[in-house]
PDB file of C-alpha atoms in Angstrom:
ATOM      1  CA  ASN P1048      31.363  -1.461 -40.860  1.00 36.00           C
ATOM      2  CA  SER P1049      30.361  -0.099 -37.252  1.00 42.00           C
ATOM      3  CA  ALA P1050      29.119   2.637 -35.078  1.00 46.00           C
ATOM      4  CA  THR P1051      29.513   3.676 -31.823  1.00 48.00           C
ATOM      5  CA  LEU P1052      27.439   6.270 -29.414  1.00 49.00           C
ATOM      6  CA  TYR P1053      29.164   7.898 -26.643  1.00 47.00           C
ATOM      7  CA  ALA P1054      27.088  10.122 -24.332  1.00 45.00           C
ATOM      8  CA  ASP P1055      28.052  10.946 -21.079  1.00 44.00           C
ATOM      9  CA  ASP P1056      31.531  10.441 -21.729  1.00 45.00           C
ATOM     10  CA  GLY P1057      31.266   6.601 -22.367  1.00 46.00           C
ATOM     11  CA  LEU P1058      30.534   3.874 -24.699  1.00 46.00           C
ATOM     12  CA  ALA P1059      26.286   4.079 -24.827  1.00 48.00           C
ATOM     13  CA  GLU P1060      25.826   2.046 -27.484  1.00 49.00           C
ATOM     14  CA  SER P1061      27.624   0.335 -30.244  1.00 46.00           C
ATOM     15  CA  ASP P1062      26.537  -1.518 -33.419  1.00 46.00           C
ATOM     16  CA  THR P1063      28.118  -3.708 -36.944  1.00 42.00           C
ATOM     17  CA  SER P1064      24.944  -3.593 -38.792  1.00 42.00           C
ATOM     18  CA  PHE P1065      21.683  -1.920 -39.280  1.00 46.00           C
ATOM     19  CA  GLN P1066      20.267  -3.004 -42.124  1.00 50.00           C
ATOM     20  CA  SER P1067      16.167  -2.416 -41.556  1.00 50.00           C
ATOM     21  CA  GLY P1068      13.417  -0.206 -39.742  1.00 50.00           C
ATOM     22  CA  THR P1069      14.159   3.122 -38.247  1.00 53.00           C
ATOM     23  CA  VAL P1070      17.364   4.450 -36.288  1.00 55.00           C
ATOM     24  CA  SER P1071      16.547   7.234 -33.584  1.00 55.00           C
ATOM     25  CA  MET P1072      18.459   9.150 -31.349  1.00 52.00           C
ATOM     26  CA  GLU P1073      16.870  11.544 -28.740  1.00 55.00           C
ATOM     27  CA  ILE P1074      18.755  13.873 -26.774  1.00 52.00           C
ATOM     28  CA  ASP P1075      16.504  15.061 -24.261  1.00 55.00           C
ATOM     29  CA  ASN P1076      16.483  17.493 -21.220  1.00 54.00           C
ATOM     30  CA  ALA P1077      20.054  17.993 -21.459  1.00 47.00           C
ATOM     31  CA  ASP P1078      22.283  21.113 -19.910  1.00 44.00           C
ATOM     32  CA  LEU P1079      24.137  23.315 -22.325  1.00 40.00           C
ATOM     33  CA  ASP P1080      27.120  21.452 -21.850  1.00 41.00           C
ATOM     34  CA  THR P1081      25.238  18.041 -22.573  1.00 41.00           C
ATOM     35  CA  GLN P1082      26.096  17.484 -26.651  1.00 39.00           C
ATOM     36  CA  SER P1083      25.760  14.044 -28.309  1.00 41.00           C
ATOM     37  CA  THR P1084      29.028  13.771 -31.097  1.00 44.00           C
ATOM     38  CA  LEU P1085      29.376  11.569 -33.762  1.00 46.00           C
ATOM     39  CA  LEU P1086      32.807  11.608 -35.592  1.00 49.00           C
ATOM     40  CA  GLY P1087      35.266   9.465 -36.267  1.00 51.00           C
ATOM     41  CA  HIS P1088      33.932   6.485 -38.505  1.00 52.00           C
ATOM     42  CA  THR P1089      34.064   5.343 -42.403  1.00 54.00           C
ATOM     43  CA  VAL P1090      32.512   3.339 -44.856  1.00 53.00           C
ATOM     44  CA  SER P1091      34.598   2.149 -47.568  1.00 52.00           C
ATOM     45  CA  ASN P1092      33.118   0.755 -50.479  1.00 57.00           C
ATOM     46  CA  GLY P1093      36.221   0.900 -52.418  1.00 58.00           C
ATOM     47  CA  VAL P1094      37.230   4.945 -51.448  1.00 60.00           C
ATOM     48  CA  LYS P1095      37.356   5.983 -48.201  1.00 60.00           C
ATOM     49  CA  ASP P1096      34.527   7.673 -47.655  1.00 65.00           C
ATOM     50  CA  ASN P1097      34.004   9.527 -43.867  1.00 69.00           C
ATOM     51  CA  ASN P1098      30.395   8.480 -42.558  1.00 71.00           C
ATOM     52  CA  ALA P1099      28.962   9.393 -39.004  1.00 70.00           C
ATOM     53  CA  ILE P1100      26.442   6.956 -39.875  1.00 79.00           C
ATOM     54  CA  PHE P1101      25.729   4.941 -43.117  1.00 79.00           C
ATOM     55  CA  MET P1102      21.635   3.673 -43.513  1.00 82.00           C
ATOM     56  CA  ALA P1103      22.018   0.778 -46.029  1.00 80.00           C
ATOM     57  CA  ASP P1104      18.619   0.286 -47.383  1.00 84.00           C
ATOM     58  CA  SER P1105      16.593   3.056 -49.125  1.00 88.00           C
ATOM     59  CA  SER P1106      13.462   1.961 -46.853  1.00 88.00           C
ATOM     60  CA  VAL P1107      15.090   2.657 -43.238  1.00 85.00           C
ATOM     61  CA  SER P1108      14.558   6.339 -41.393  1.00 88.00           C
ATOM     62  CA  LEU P1109      17.141   8.112 -38.808  1.00 89.00           C
ATOM     63  CA  ASN P1110      15.062  10.118 -36.869  1.00 90.00           C
ATOM     64  CA  LEU P1111      17.488  12.935 -34.565  1.00 90.00           C
ATOM     65  CA  THR P1112      15.290  14.671 -32.051  1.00 90.00           C
ATOM     66  CA  ALA P1113      17.104  16.887 -29.743  1.00 88.00           C
ATOM     67  CA  LYS P1114      14.483  18.725 -26.966  1.00 87.00           C
ATOM     68  CA  ASN P1115      14.523  20.486 -23.676  1.00 88.00           C
ATOM     69  CA  ASN P1116      18.160  22.071 -24.218  1.00 87.00           C
ATOM     70  CA  GLY P1117      19.403  18.666 -25.822  1.00 85.00           C
ATOM     71  CA  SER P1118      22.140  19.241 -28.863  1.00 86.00           C
ATOM     72  CA  ILE P1119      23.375  16.770 -31.614  1.00 87.00           C
ATOM     73  CA  LYS P1120      26.347  17.534 -32.919  1.00 86.00           C
ATOM     74  CA  ILE P1121      27.753  14.961 -36.139  1.00 87.00           C
ATOM     75  CA  TYR P1122      30.965  16.060 -37.767  1.00 84.00           C
ATOM     76  CA  ASP P1123      30.798  13.781 -40.480  1.00 85.00           C
ATOM     77  CA  ASN P1124      28.618  12.731 -43.696  1.00 88.00           C
ATOM     78  CA  ILE P1125      25.703  11.013 -42.565  1.00 90.00           C
ATOM     79  CA  ASN P1126      25.034   8.655 -46.532  1.00 88.00           C
ATOM     80  CA  GLY P1127      23.158   5.851 -47.737  1.00 87.00           C
ATOM     81  CA  THR P1128      21.227   3.927 -50.441  1.00 90.00           C
ATOM     82  CA  SER P1129      19.355   6.669 -52.140  1.00 95.00           C
ATOM     83  CA  GLY P1130      15.552   7.319 -51.037  1.00 96.00           C
ATOM     84  CA  TYR P1131      15.997   6.747 -47.470  1.00 94.00           C
ATOM     85  CA  THR P1132      14.947   9.601 -44.798  1.00 94.00           C
ATOM     86  CA  VAL P1133      16.311  11.925 -42.284  1.00 95.00           C
ATOM     87  CA  ALA P1134      13.996  13.506 -39.921  1.00 95.00           C
ATOM     88  CA  LEU P1135      15.389  16.309 -37.908  1.00 96.00           C
ATOM     89  CA  ASP P1136      13.013  17.054 -35.056  1.00 94.00           C
ATOM     90  CA  GLY P1137      12.767  18.271 -31.129  1.00 92.00           C
ATOM     91  CA  ASP P1138      11.376  21.596 -29.547  1.00 91.00           C
ATOM     92  CA  GLU P1139      11.824  24.636 -29.660  1.00 91.00           C
ATOM     93  CA  THR P1140      15.178  24.487 -27.653  1.00 92.00           C
ATOM     94  CA  GLY P1141      16.843  21.785 -29.201  1.00 90.00           C
ATOM     95  CA  ALA P1142      19.682  22.523 -31.688  1.00 92.00           C
ATOM     96  CA  ILE P1143      20.741  19.846 -34.324  1.00 93.00           C
ATOM     97  CA  TYR P1144      24.643  20.725 -35.748  1.00 93.00           C
ATOM     98  CA  LEU P1145      25.637  19.684 -39.154  1.00 94.00           C
ATOM     99  CA  ASN P1146      28.995  20.604 -40.245  1.00 91.00           C
ATOM    100  CA  ASN P1147      29.301  17.859 -43.261  1.00 91.00           C
ATOM    101  CA  ASP P1148      26.828  16.804 -45.846  1.00 94.00           C
ATOM    102  CA  ILE P1149      24.033  14.118 -45.847  1.00 96.00           C
ATOM    103  CA  LYS P1150      24.014  12.461 -49.287  1.00 95.00           C
ATOM    104  CA  ASN P1151      20.494  10.448 -51.088  1.00 96.00           C
ATOM    105  CA  ALA P1152      18.195  11.258 -48.209  1.00 97.00           C
ATOM    106  CA  ASN P1153      14.713  12.874 -48.496  1.00 98.00           C
ATOM    107  CA  VAL P1154      15.646  15.311 -45.184  1.00 98.00           C
ATOM    108  CA  THR P1155      12.418  16.924 -43.517  1.00 97.00           C
ATOM    109  CA  LEU P1156      12.719  19.806 -40.213  1.00 97.00           C
ATOM    110  CA  ASP P1157      10.324  19.618 -38.209  1.00 96.00           C
ATOM    111  CA  ASN P1158      10.029  22.322 -34.566  1.00 95.00           C
ATOM    112  CA  THR P1159      14.278  22.695 -34.261  1.00 93.00           C
ATOM    113  CA  ASN P1160      16.603  24.677 -34.592  1.00 96.00           C
ATOM    114  CA  VAL P1161      19.507  23.613 -37.198  1.00 97.00           C
ATOM    115  CA  TYR P1162      22.894  24.857 -37.661  1.00 97.00           C
ATOM    116  CA  LEU P1163      25.083  24.202 -40.589  1.00 96.00           C
ATOM    117  CA  GLY P1164      28.561  24.177 -40.543  1.00 94.00           C
ATOM    118  CA  ARG P1165      28.884  25.100 -44.672  1.00 93.00           C
ATOM    119  CA  GLU P1166      26.269  25.945 -46.439  1.00 94.00           C
ATOM    120  CA  ASP P1167      26.087  22.859 -48.706  1.00 94.00           C
ATOM    121  CA  VAL P1168      25.704  20.453 -46.135  1.00 96.00           C
ATOM    122  CA  PHE P1169      21.987  19.312 -48.193  1.00 96.00           C
ATOM    123  CA  ASP P1170      23.593  19.878 -51.881  1.00 96.00           C
ATOM    124  CA  GLN P1171      23.920  15.973 -52.039  1.00 96.00           C
ATOM    125  CA  SER P1172      20.432  15.258 -50.517  1.00 97.00           C
ATOM    126  CA  LEU P1173      17.150  14.243 -52.455  1.00 98.00           C
ATOM    127  CA  SER P1174      15.456  16.644 -51.062  1.00 98.00           C
ATOM    128  CA  LEU P1175      15.200  19.853 -48.318  1.00 98.00           C
ATOM    129  CA  THR P1176      11.111  19.630 -46.575  1.00 98.00           C
ATOM    130  CA  THR P1177      10.309  22.351 -43.902  1.00 97.00           C
ATOM    131  CA  ASN P1178       7.179  21.751 -42.102  1.00 97.00           C
ATOM    132  CA  SER P1179       8.690  24.298 -38.987  1.00 97.00           C
ATOM    133  CA  GLY P1180      11.779  24.821 -37.242  1.00 96.00           C
ATOM    134  CA  THR P1181      15.321  26.854 -38.126  1.00 97.00           C
ATOM    135  CA  ILE P1182      18.037  26.078 -40.047  1.00 97.00           C
ATOM    136  CA  SER P1183      21.020  28.279 -39.634  1.00 97.00           C
ATOM    137  CA  MET P1184      23.426  29.347 -42.164  1.00 97.00           C
ATOM    138  CA  VAL P1185      25.344  31.628 -40.399  1.00 96.00           C
ATOM    139  CA  ASN P1186      28.711  30.966 -40.624  1.00 94.00           C
ATOM    140  CA  ASN P1187      30.798  34.090 -41.794  1.00 94.00           C
ATOM    141  CA  SER P1188      30.663  33.370 -45.281  1.00 93.00           C
ATOM    142  CA  ILE P1189      28.450  34.004 -48.076  1.00 95.00           C
ATOM    143  CA  GLY P1190      26.831  31.222 -49.836  1.00 95.00           C
ATOM    144  CA  THR P1191      24.411  29.178 -51.514  1.00 96.00           C
ATOM    145  CA  MET P1192      22.146  25.760 -50.411  1.00 95.00           C
ATOM    146  CA  ASN P1193      22.106  24.170 -53.824  1.00 95.00           C
ATOM    147  CA  VAL P1194      19.011  21.886 -52.891  1.00 94.00           C
ATOM    148  CA  PRO P1195      17.786  19.232 -55.568  1.00 95.00           C
ATOM    149  CA  GLU P1196      14.293  19.756 -53.828  1.00 97.00           C
ATOM    150  CA  PHE P1197      13.022  21.961 -52.110  1.00 97.00           C
ATOM    151  CA  ASN P1198       9.553  21.950 -49.928  1.00 97.00           C
ATOM    152  CA  LEU P1199       8.374  24.463 -47.673  1.00 97.00           C
ATOM    153  CA  VAL P1200       5.103  22.932 -46.277  1.00 97.00           C
ATOM    154  CA  GLY P1201       5.064  25.362 -43.051  1.00 97.00           C
ATOM    155  CA  ASN P1202       6.341  28.431 -41.547  1.00 97.00           C
ATOM    156  CA  THR P1203      10.483  27.899 -41.171  1.00 97.00           C
ATOM    157  CA  ASN P1204      12.759  30.438 -40.232  1.00 97.00           C
ATOM    158  CA  ILE P1205      16.168  30.910 -41.901  1.00 97.00           C
ATOM    159  CA  ALA P1206      19.002  32.956 -40.266  1.00 97.00           C
ATOM    160  CA  VAL P1207      21.789  34.049 -43.090  1.00 96.00           C
ATOM    161  CA  ASP P1208      25.244  35.691 -43.557  1.00 96.00           C
ATOM    162  CA  VAL P1209      24.572  39.164 -44.919  1.00 96.00           C
ATOM    163  CA  ASP P1210      27.244  41.404 -46.476  1.00 95.00           C
ATOM    164  CA  LEU P1211      25.968  44.907 -46.541  1.00 95.00           C
ATOM    165  CA  ALA P1212      28.654  46.560 -48.580  1.00 95.00           C
ATOM    166  CA  ASN P1213      28.854  44.189 -51.068  1.00 95.00           C
ATOM    167  CA  GLU P1214      24.769  43.358 -50.989  1.00 96.00           C
ATOM    168  CA  THR P1215      24.819  39.801 -50.827  1.00 96.00           C
ATOM    169  CA  MET P1216      23.772  37.594 -48.709  1.00 96.00           C
ATOM    170  CA  ASP P1217      23.239  33.671 -47.959  1.00 96.00           C
ATOM    171  CA  ARG P1218      20.460  32.049 -50.454  1.00 94.00           C
ATOM    172  CA  ILE P1219      19.154  28.440 -51.045  1.00 94.00           C
ATOM    173  CA  ASP P1220      18.613  27.416 -54.617  1.00 95.00           C
ATOM    174  CA  ALA P1221      16.957  24.752 -56.160  1.00 96.00           C
ATOM    175  CA  ASP P1222      16.515  22.564 -59.587  1.00 95.00           C
ATOM    176  CA  ASN P1223      12.510  21.943 -58.384  1.00 97.00           C
ATOM    177  CA  TYR P1224      10.630  23.846 -55.847  1.00 94.00           C
ATOM    178  CA  TYR P1225       6.994  23.787 -53.792  1.00 96.00           C
ATOM    179  CA  ILE P1226       5.600  25.722 -51.670  1.00 95.00           C
ATOM    180  CA  ASN P1227       2.660  25.285 -49.606  1.00 96.00           C
ATOM    181  CA  ASN P1228      -0.144  27.549 -49.330  1.00 96.00           C
ATOM    182  CA  GLY P1229       0.401  29.864 -47.025  1.00 95.00           C
ATOM    183  CA  ALA P1230       3.716  28.697 -45.782  1.00 96.00           C
ATOM    184  CA  LYS P1231       6.339  31.366 -45.113  1.00 96.00           C
ATOM    185  CA  LEU P1232      10.427  30.963 -45.083  1.00 94.00           C
ATOM    186  CA  ASN P1233      11.027  34.087 -42.294  1.00 95.00           C
ATOM    187  CA  VAL P1234      14.411  35.526 -42.695  1.00 93.00           C
ATOM    188  CA  GLU P1235      16.070  36.197 -39.584  1.00 87.00           C
TER     189      GLU P1235
END
């Protein structure tokens, strides 16, 4: 298995294995045209699976940080051994675009903007915990985010598609919910 990170139109990092610790990717102080894009990596355990990132141990963490107008765009899955952590964070100007699944992870959102290419990006995750920030489900189609466990810990914004004619909108559904006292989910 291998992974290659391209930045500024060239190879930035390349690694063939990562089995313990924390992987951090921070995009800081970038203009609006600058982005970090991960695309086209595969992991094969008998079945080919397009993974931008594969976390081989449940004790490892992946931190994606977008700030100062930085953006991270991920088109393939993020996957790994069940129980690893994905932290999506940054500041109010950063953007993280997720266009495929995050599988087998406990995902946290802190103080950044996450744009979902599909409503079901978190469906195969273990949990989604929102401490702050914004999730945009806007993609010109009505759908449902089905998360096994949804934890609303702090005030979080959510942007949704709405079909006024049919009186429907994007929704969040979960097997288990936790809502911290005073935490709000603000629909935009």
